[in-house]
PDB file of C-alpha atoms in Angstrom:
ATOM      1  CA  MET R  70       0.000   0.000   0.000  1.00 94.00           C
ATOM      2  CA  HIS R  71       1.088   3.590  -0.587  1.00 97.00           C
ATOM      3  CA  GLU R  72       0.160   7.011   0.735  1.00 96.00           C
ATOM      4  CA  TYR R  73      -2.459   9.089  -1.076  1.00 96.00           C
ATOM      5  CA  THR R  74      -3.913  12.569  -0.899  1.00 95.00           C
ATOM      6  CA  VAL R  75      -7.518  13.659  -0.432  1.00 96.00           C
ATOM      7  CA  ILE R  76      -8.047  17.209  -1.659  1.00 94.00           C
ATOM      8  CA  SER R  77      -9.200  19.626   1.093  1.00 90.00           C
ATOM      9  CA  HIS R  78      -9.093  16.895   3.753  1.00 93.00           C
ATOM     10  CA  PRO R  79      -7.591  18.350   6.992  1.00 91.00           C
ATOM     11  CA  ARG R  80      -5.257  15.481   7.918  1.00 91.00           C
ATOM     12  CA  HIS R  81      -3.021  17.764   9.997  1.00 91.00           C
ATOM     13  CA  LYS R  82      -5.985  18.946  12.082  1.00 93.00           C
ATOM     14  CA  ILE R  83      -7.126  15.394  12.736  1.00 94.00           C
ATOM     15  CA  LEU R  84      -3.599  14.446  13.828  1.00 94.00           C
ATOM     16  CA  PHE R  85      -3.585  17.482  16.139  1.00 95.00           C
ATOM     17  CA  TYR R  86      -6.870  16.424  17.763  1.00 93.00           C
ATOM     18  CA  LEU R  87      -5.626  12.849  18.140  1.00 94.00           C
ATOM     19  CA  ALA R  88      -2.511  14.192  19.881  1.00 93.00           C
ATOM     20  CA  LEU R  89      -4.638  16.449  22.102  1.00 93.00           C
ATOM     21  CA  MET R  90      -6.863  13.535  23.088  1.00 91.00           C
ATOM     22  CA  SER R  91      -3.758  11.452  23.809  1.00 89.00           C
ATOM     23  CA  VAL R  92      -2.402  14.073  26.225  1.00 86.00           C
ATOM     24  CA  GLY R  93      -5.726  14.304  28.058  1.00 85.00           C
ATOM     25  CA  LEU R  94      -6.257  10.554  28.298  1.00 86.00           C
ATOM     26  CA  THR R  95      -2.646   9.983  29.395  1.00 82.00           C
ATOM     27  CA  SER R  96      -3.104  12.293  32.387  1.00 77.00           C
ATOM     28  CA  ILE R  97      -6.363  10.579  33.375  1.00 76.00           C
ATOM     29  CA  LEU R  98      -4.899   7.067  33.035  1.00 74.00           C
ATOM     30  CA  SER R  99      -1.755   7.941  35.006  1.00 70.00           C
ATOM     31  CA  LEU R 100      -3.846   9.407  37.828  1.00 70.00           C
ATOM     32  CA  LEU R 101      -6.220   6.430  37.810  1.00 73.00           C
ATOM     33  CA  PHE R 102      -3.461   3.808  37.849  1.00 63.00           C
ATOM     34  CA  ASN R 103      -1.597   5.561  40.659  1.00 63.00           C
ATOM     35  CA  LYS R 104      -4.782   5.666  42.764  1.00 66.00           C
ATOM     36  CA  ILE R 105      -5.304   1.946  42.167  1.00 64.00           C
ATOM     37  CA  ILE R 106      -1.689   1.177  43.120  1.00 59.00           C
ATOM     38  CA  ALA R 107      -1.966   3.323  46.251  1.00 59.00           C
ATOM     39  CA  PHE R 108      -5.163   1.493  47.243  1.00 61.00           C
ATOM     40  CA  ILE R 109      -3.761  -2.006  46.640  1.00 65.00           C
ATOM     41  CA  LEU R 110      -0.250  -1.335  47.989  1.00 59.00           C
ATOM     42  CA  PRO R 111      -0.626   1.541  50.464  1.00 58.00           C
ATOM     43  CA  THR R 112       2.754   0.927  52.130  1.00 54.00           C
ATOM     44  CA  PHE R 113       4.750   1.103  48.889  1.00 54.00           C
ATOM     45  CA  MET R 114       5.926   4.342  47.328  1.00 49.00           C
ATOM     46  CA  LEU R 115       5.195   3.504  43.709  1.00 48.00           C
ATOM     47  CA  SER R 116       4.100   5.641  40.790  1.00 50.00           C
ATOM     48  CA  PHE R 117       2.933   4.699  37.322  1.00 50.00           C
ATOM     49  CA  SER R 118       3.251   6.817  34.196  1.00 58.00           C
ATOM     50  CA  VAL R 119       1.489   6.209  30.878  1.00 65.00           C
ATOM     51  CA  SER R 120       3.393   7.204  27.724  1.00 80.00           C
ATOM     52  CA  ILE R 121       1.684   9.867  25.609  1.00 84.00           C
ATOM     53  CA  PHE R 122       3.321   8.354  22.535  1.00 88.00           C
ATOM     54  CA  THR R 123       1.854   4.921  23.288  1.00 87.00           C
ATOM     55  CA  VAL R 124      -1.650   6.340  23.730  1.00 89.00           C
ATOM     56  CA  PHE R 125      -1.286   8.342  20.506  1.00 92.00           C
ATOM     57  CA  LEU R 126      -0.228   5.223  18.577  1.00 93.00           C
ATOM     58  CA  ILE R 127      -3.283   3.356  19.859  1.00 93.00           C
ATOM     59  CA  PHE R 128      -5.598   6.233  18.899  1.00 93.00           C
ATOM     60  CA  TYR R 129      -3.951   6.515  15.471  1.00 96.00           C
ATOM     61  CA  TRP R 130      -4.207   2.778  14.784  1.00 96.00           C
ATOM     62  CA  LEU R 131      -7.881   2.699  15.743  1.00 95.00           C
ATOM     63  CA  PHE R 132      -8.690   5.765  13.645  1.00 96.00           C
ATOM     64  CA  ASN R 133      -6.602   4.599  10.686  1.00 96.00           C
ATOM     65  CA  HIS R 134      -8.244   1.177  10.503  1.00 95.00           C
ATOM     66  CA  PHE R 135     -11.769   1.683  11.866  1.00 94.00           C
ATOM     67  CA  PHE R 136     -13.053   5.115  12.897  1.00 94.00           C
ATOM     68  CA  TRP R 137     -12.539   6.826   9.521  1.00 95.00           C
ATOM     69  CA  LYS R 138     -14.941   4.332   7.911  1.00 94.00           C
ATOM     70  CA  ASN R 139     -17.832   5.770   9.908  1.00 92.00           C
ATOM     71  CA  LYS R 140     -20.522   6.954   7.473  1.00 89.00           C
ATOM     72  CA  PHE R 141     -20.932  10.284   9.276  1.00 91.00           C
ATOM     73  CA  PHE R 142     -17.194  10.979   8.998  1.00 91.00           C
ATOM     74  CA  SER R 143     -17.145   9.929   5.339  1.00 89.00           C
ATOM     75  CA  LYS R 144     -20.088  12.137   4.405  1.00 88.00           C
ATOM     76  CA  THR R 145     -19.000  15.161   6.448  1.00 90.00           C
ATOM     77  CA  MET R 146     -15.354  15.057   5.404  1.00 92.00           C
ATOM     78  CA  LYS R 147     -16.041  13.933   1.794  1.00 92.00           C
ATOM     79  CA  PHE R 148     -13.740  10.999   2.450  1.00 95.00           C
ATOM     80  CA  PRO R 149     -14.975   7.866   0.618  1.00 96.00           C
ATOM     81  CA  ASN R 150     -14.405   4.291   1.688  1.00 96.00           C
ATOM     82  CA  LEU R 151     -13.625   2.589  -1.630  1.00 97.00           C
ATOM     83  CA  SER R 152     -12.486  -0.719  -0.138  1.00 96.00           C
ATOM     84  CA  GLY R 153     -13.769  -3.831  -1.837  1.00 96.00           C
ATOM     85  CA  LYS R 154     -13.896  -5.643  -5.156  1.00 97.00           C
ATOM     86  CA  TRP R 155     -15.234  -4.020  -8.313  1.00 98.00           C
ATOM     87  CA  ASP R 156     -16.285  -5.746 -11.552  1.00 97.00           C
ATOM     88  CA  CYS R 157     -14.819  -4.016 -14.580  1.00 97.00           C
ATOM     89  CA  ASP R 158     -16.031  -3.827 -18.204  1.00 97.00           C
ATOM     90  CA  ALA R 159     -13.667  -1.966 -20.488  1.00 96.00           C
ATOM     91  CA  ILE R 160     -12.692  -1.185 -24.063  1.00 95.00           C
ATOM     92  CA  SER R 161      -9.056  -0.790 -25.054  1.00 92.00           C
ATOM     93  CA  ASN R 162      -8.047   1.246 -28.103  1.00 91.00           C
ATOM     94  CA  ASN R 163      -4.831   0.112 -29.762  1.00 84.00           C
ATOM     95  CA  ILE R 164      -3.292   3.119 -31.509  1.00 78.00           C
ATOM     96  CA  ALA R 165      -0.894   1.110 -33.665  1.00 75.00           C
ATOM     97  CA  LEU R 166      -3.534  -1.322 -34.932  1.00 76.00           C
ATOM     98  CA  GLN R 167      -6.381   1.219 -34.972  1.00 82.00           C
ATOM     99  CA  GLN R 168      -8.647  -1.339 -33.325  1.00 87.00           C
ATOM    100  CA  GLU R 169     -10.826  -1.611 -30.239  1.00 91.00           C
ATOM    101  CA  PHE R 170     -10.660  -4.611 -27.910  1.00 91.00           C
ATOM    102  CA  PRO R 171     -13.287  -5.200 -25.204  1.00 94.00           C
ATOM    103  CA  TRP R 172     -12.059  -6.824 -22.014  1.00 93.00           C
ATOM    104  CA  LYS R 173     -13.272  -7.700 -18.533  1.00 95.00           C
ATOM    105  CA  GLY R 174     -11.544  -7.740 -15.200  1.00 95.00           C
ATOM    106  CA  SER R 175     -11.766  -6.895 -11.545  1.00 96.00           C
ATOM    107  CA  ILE R 176     -10.347  -4.118  -9.410  1.00 97.00           C
ATOM    108  CA  THR R 177      -9.567  -4.733  -5.755  1.00 97.00           C
ATOM    109  CA  ILE R 178      -9.131  -1.669  -3.557  1.00 98.00           C
ATOM    110  CA  THR R 179      -7.516  -1.969  -0.134  1.00 98.00           C
ATOM    111  CA  GLN R 180      -7.762   1.275   1.813  1.00 98.00           C
ATOM    112  CA  SER R 181      -7.028   2.729   5.226  1.00 97.00           C
ATOM    113  CA  TRP R 182      -7.144   6.391   6.280  1.00 97.00           C
ATOM    114  CA  ASP R 183      -3.543   7.034   5.262  1.00 96.00           C
ATOM    115  CA  LYS R 184      -2.805   4.406   2.594  1.00 97.00           C
ATOM    116  CA  ILE R 185      -4.408   2.758  -0.415  1.00 98.00           C
ATOM    117  CA  LEU R 186      -3.679   0.078  -3.014  1.00 98.00           C
ATOM    118  CA  ILE R 187      -5.580  -0.432  -6.272  1.00 98.00           C
ATOM    119  CA  ILE R 188      -4.991  -3.719  -8.117  1.00 97.00           C
ATOM    120  CA  LEU R 189      -6.460  -4.491 -11.538  1.00 96.00           C
ATOM    121  CA  LYS R 190      -6.588  -8.028 -12.927  1.00 93.00           C
ATOM    122  CA  THR R 191      -8.069  -8.949 -16.304  1.00 90.00           C
ATOM    123  CA  THR R 192      -9.737 -12.188 -17.388  1.00 87.00           C
ATOM    124  CA  THR R 193      -7.678 -12.336 -20.590  1.00 80.00           C
ATOM    125  CA  SER R 194      -4.199 -12.004 -19.094  1.00 77.00           C
ATOM    126  CA  THR R 195      -2.249 -13.017 -16.002  1.00 76.00           C
ATOM    127  CA  SER R 196      -0.659  -9.583 -15.710  1.00 79.00           C
ATOM    128  CA  GLU R 197      -1.816  -7.147 -13.049  1.00 88.00           C
ATOM    129  CA  SER R 198      -1.659  -3.394 -12.555  1.00 93.00           C
ATOM    130  CA  LYS R 199      -0.848  -1.909  -9.161  1.00 96.00           C
ATOM    131  CA  SER R 200      -1.207   1.714  -8.146  1.00 97.00           C
ATOM    132  CA  VAL R 201       1.953   3.446  -6.930  1.00 97.00           C
ATOM    133  CA  VAL R 202       0.689   6.955  -6.161  1.00 97.00           C
ATOM    134  CA  GLY R 203      -2.731   8.596  -6.243  1.00 97.00           C
ATOM    135  CA  GLY R 204      -5.274  11.027  -4.921  1.00 98.00           C
ATOM    136  CA  ILE R 205      -9.008  11.609  -4.385  1.00 98.00           C
ATOM    137  CA  ASN R 206     -11.005  14.736  -5.137  1.00 97.00           C
ATOM    138  CA  TYR R 207     -14.702  15.254  -4.355  1.00 96.00           C
ATOM    139  CA  VAL R 208     -16.597  16.951  -7.199  1.00 94.00           C
ATOM    140  CA  GLU R 209     -19.946  18.415  -6.141  1.00 91.00           C
ATOM    141  CA  GLY R 210     -22.862  16.734  -7.917  1.00 89.00           C
ATOM    142  CA  LYS R 211     -20.568  14.252  -9.640  1.00 92.00           C
ATOM    143  CA  GLY R 212     -18.859  12.082  -7.070  1.00 96.00           C
ATOM    144  CA  TYR R 213     -15.356  11.104  -6.038  1.00 97.00           C
ATOM    145  CA  GLU R 214     -12.653  11.405  -8.665  1.00 98.00           C
ATOM    146  CA  VAL R 215      -9.753   9.029  -8.103  1.00 98.00           C
ATOM    147  CA  SER R 216      -6.604   9.479 -10.160  1.00 98.00           C
ATOM    148  CA  TYR R 217      -3.570   7.256  -9.860  1.00 98.00           C
ATOM    149  CA  HIS R 218      -0.352   6.205 -11.549  1.00 97.00           C
ATOM    150  CA  TYR R 219       0.146   2.452 -11.969  1.00 96.00           C
ATOM    151  CA  ASN R 220       2.711  -0.153 -12.948  1.00 93.00           C
ATOM    152  CA  ASN R 221       1.733  -3.256 -14.901  1.00 88.00           C
ATOM    153  CA  THR R 222       3.826  -6.394 -14.535  1.00 80.00           C
ATOM    154  CA  PRO R 223       3.007  -9.276 -16.942  1.00 73.00           C
ATOM    155  CA  ASN R 224       3.549 -12.921 -16.179  1.00 65.00           C
ATOM    156  CA  ILE R 225       6.979 -14.098 -17.349  1.00 59.00           C
ATOM    157  CA  ALA R 226       5.263 -16.756 -19.494  1.00 56.00           C
ATOM    158  CA  GLU R 227       3.574 -14.078 -21.612  1.00 57.00           C
ATOM    159  CA  ALA R 228       6.585 -13.046 -23.660  1.00 54.00           C
ATOM    160  CA  GLU R 229       4.561 -10.798 -25.984  1.00 59.00           C
ATOM    161  CA  LEU R 230       3.605  -8.517 -23.098  1.00 64.00           C
ATOM    162  CA  LYS R 231       5.980  -5.957 -21.667  1.00 71.00           C
ATOM    163  CA  LYS R 232       6.139  -4.258 -18.314  1.00 79.00           C
ATOM    164  CA  HIS R 233       4.640  -0.789 -18.593  1.00 84.00           C
ATOM    165  CA  GLU R 234       3.227   2.094 -16.613  1.00 91.00           C
ATOM    166  CA  GLY R 235       0.174   4.273 -17.063  1.00 93.00           C
ATOM    167  CA  PHE R 236      -2.332   6.682 -15.578  1.00 96.00           C
ATOM    168  CA  CYS R 237      -5.980   6.124 -14.679  1.00 97.00           C
ATOM    169  CA  VAL R 238      -8.884   8.367 -13.647  1.00 98.00           C
ATOM    170  CA  LEU R 239     -12.046   6.875 -12.136  1.00 98.00           C
ATOM    171  CA  CYS R 240     -15.129   8.813 -11.039  1.00 98.00           C
ATOM    172  CA  PHE R 241     -17.092   6.975  -8.333  1.00 98.00           C
ATOM    173  CA  SER R 242     -20.766   7.769  -7.808  1.00 97.00           C
ATOM    174  CA  GLU R 243     -21.714   9.392  -4.509  1.00 94.00           C
ATOM    175  CA  ASP R 244     -23.391   6.178  -3.340  1.00 94.00           C
ATOM    176  CA  LEU R 245     -20.102   4.338  -4.075  1.00 95.00           C
ATOM    177  CA  LYS R 246     -21.781   1.601  -6.111  1.00 96.00           C
ATOM    178  CA  THR R 247     -20.554   2.391  -9.634  1.00 98.00           C
ATOM    179  CA  ALA R 248     -17.704   4.191 -11.363  1.00 98.00           C
ATOM    180  CA  GLU R 249     -16.622   5.247 -14.837  1.00 98.00           C
ATOM    181  CA  GLY R 250     -13.247   6.320 -16.078  1.00 97.00           C
ATOM    182  CA  TYR R 251     -10.421   6.128 -18.532  1.00 96.00           C
ATOM    183  CA  TYR R 252      -6.772   5.134 -18.660  1.00 95.00           C
ATOM    184  CA  PHE R 253      -3.802   5.484 -20.935  1.00 91.00           C
ATOM    185  CA  ASN R 254      -0.508   3.636 -21.017  1.00 87.00           C
ATOM    186  CA  ASN R 255       2.955   5.044 -21.549  1.00 80.00           C
ATOM    187  CA  ILE R 256       3.080   5.333 -25.337  1.00 70.00           C
ATOM    188  CA  LYS R 257       6.741   4.253 -25.424  1.00 71.00           C
ATOM    189  CA  GLU R 258       5.861   0.926 -23.813  1.00 62.00           C
ATOM    190  CA  ARG R 259       2.307   0.179 -24.963  1.00 70.00           C
ATOM    191  CA  THR R 260       0.356   2.223 -27.500  1.00 76.00           C
ATOM    192  CA  SER R 261      -3.114   1.910 -26.022  1.00 84.00           C
ATOM    193  CA  TYR R 262      -5.725   3.715 -23.988  1.00 90.00           C
ATOM    194  CA  GLY R 263      -9.261   2.899 -22.956  1.00 94.00           C
ATOM    195  CA  VAL R 264     -12.433   3.459 -20.982  1.00 97.00           C
ATOM    196  CA  MET R 265     -13.820   1.485 -18.045  1.00 97.00           C
ATOM    197  CA  LYS R 266     -17.087   0.968 -16.183  1.00 98.00           C
ATOM    198  CA  LEU R 267     -17.063  -0.433 -12.664  1.00 98.00           C
ATOM    199  CA  ARG R 268     -19.732  -1.988 -10.483  1.00 98.00           C
ATOM    200  CA  LYS R 269     -19.096  -2.888  -6.865  1.00 96.00           C
ATOM    201  CA  GLU R 270     -19.561  -6.522  -5.919  1.00 92.00           C
ATOM    202  CA  ALA R 271     -21.873  -7.284  -3.018  1.00 81.00           C
ATOM    203  CA  ALA R 272     -20.039  -7.927   0.237  1.00 71.00           C
ATOM    204  CA  GLU R 273     -19.953 -11.576   1.237  1.00 60.00           C
TER     205      GLU R 273
END
């Protein structure tokens, strides 16, 4: 997985509030634990201190993996949860051959608050494309526009295919059930571009 940007999303403010909560909770926990120790072992001069850094890491982990997926947070912050598997119907245009080739595949998106990975696999090839950098932008009345750069690595058995890179833009509907977009490959490595339509698979 790699880091990604979300336009206008106040990550730094959220980190500040997580740090602020960590400081407050650390003080409360330290006081509570010391009272418990004093009650259990009244004759011992012991003190217990909770690390602010440890509390912050716990808060960050919980937020990064769970809390950000809350529907209220997603809607308020315009921060979509794209995780899941998407069926893909596409048409590739080969510039050199001046021909169109329909193809099918699936896109699997793994996402946390700070990282994402988009993997495309087709039914006609064993190669797969993986995102390496990307970003999300909310467009009012349109949906969530995801743009990312990818690398495609073919299976070594498919000698006619070459490793290549490209760029893809997908616009996800506001209900996060469908998406449409386009892609184009590095013309020096593969002279093709195309359009795609996505539909999210039902969760098992």
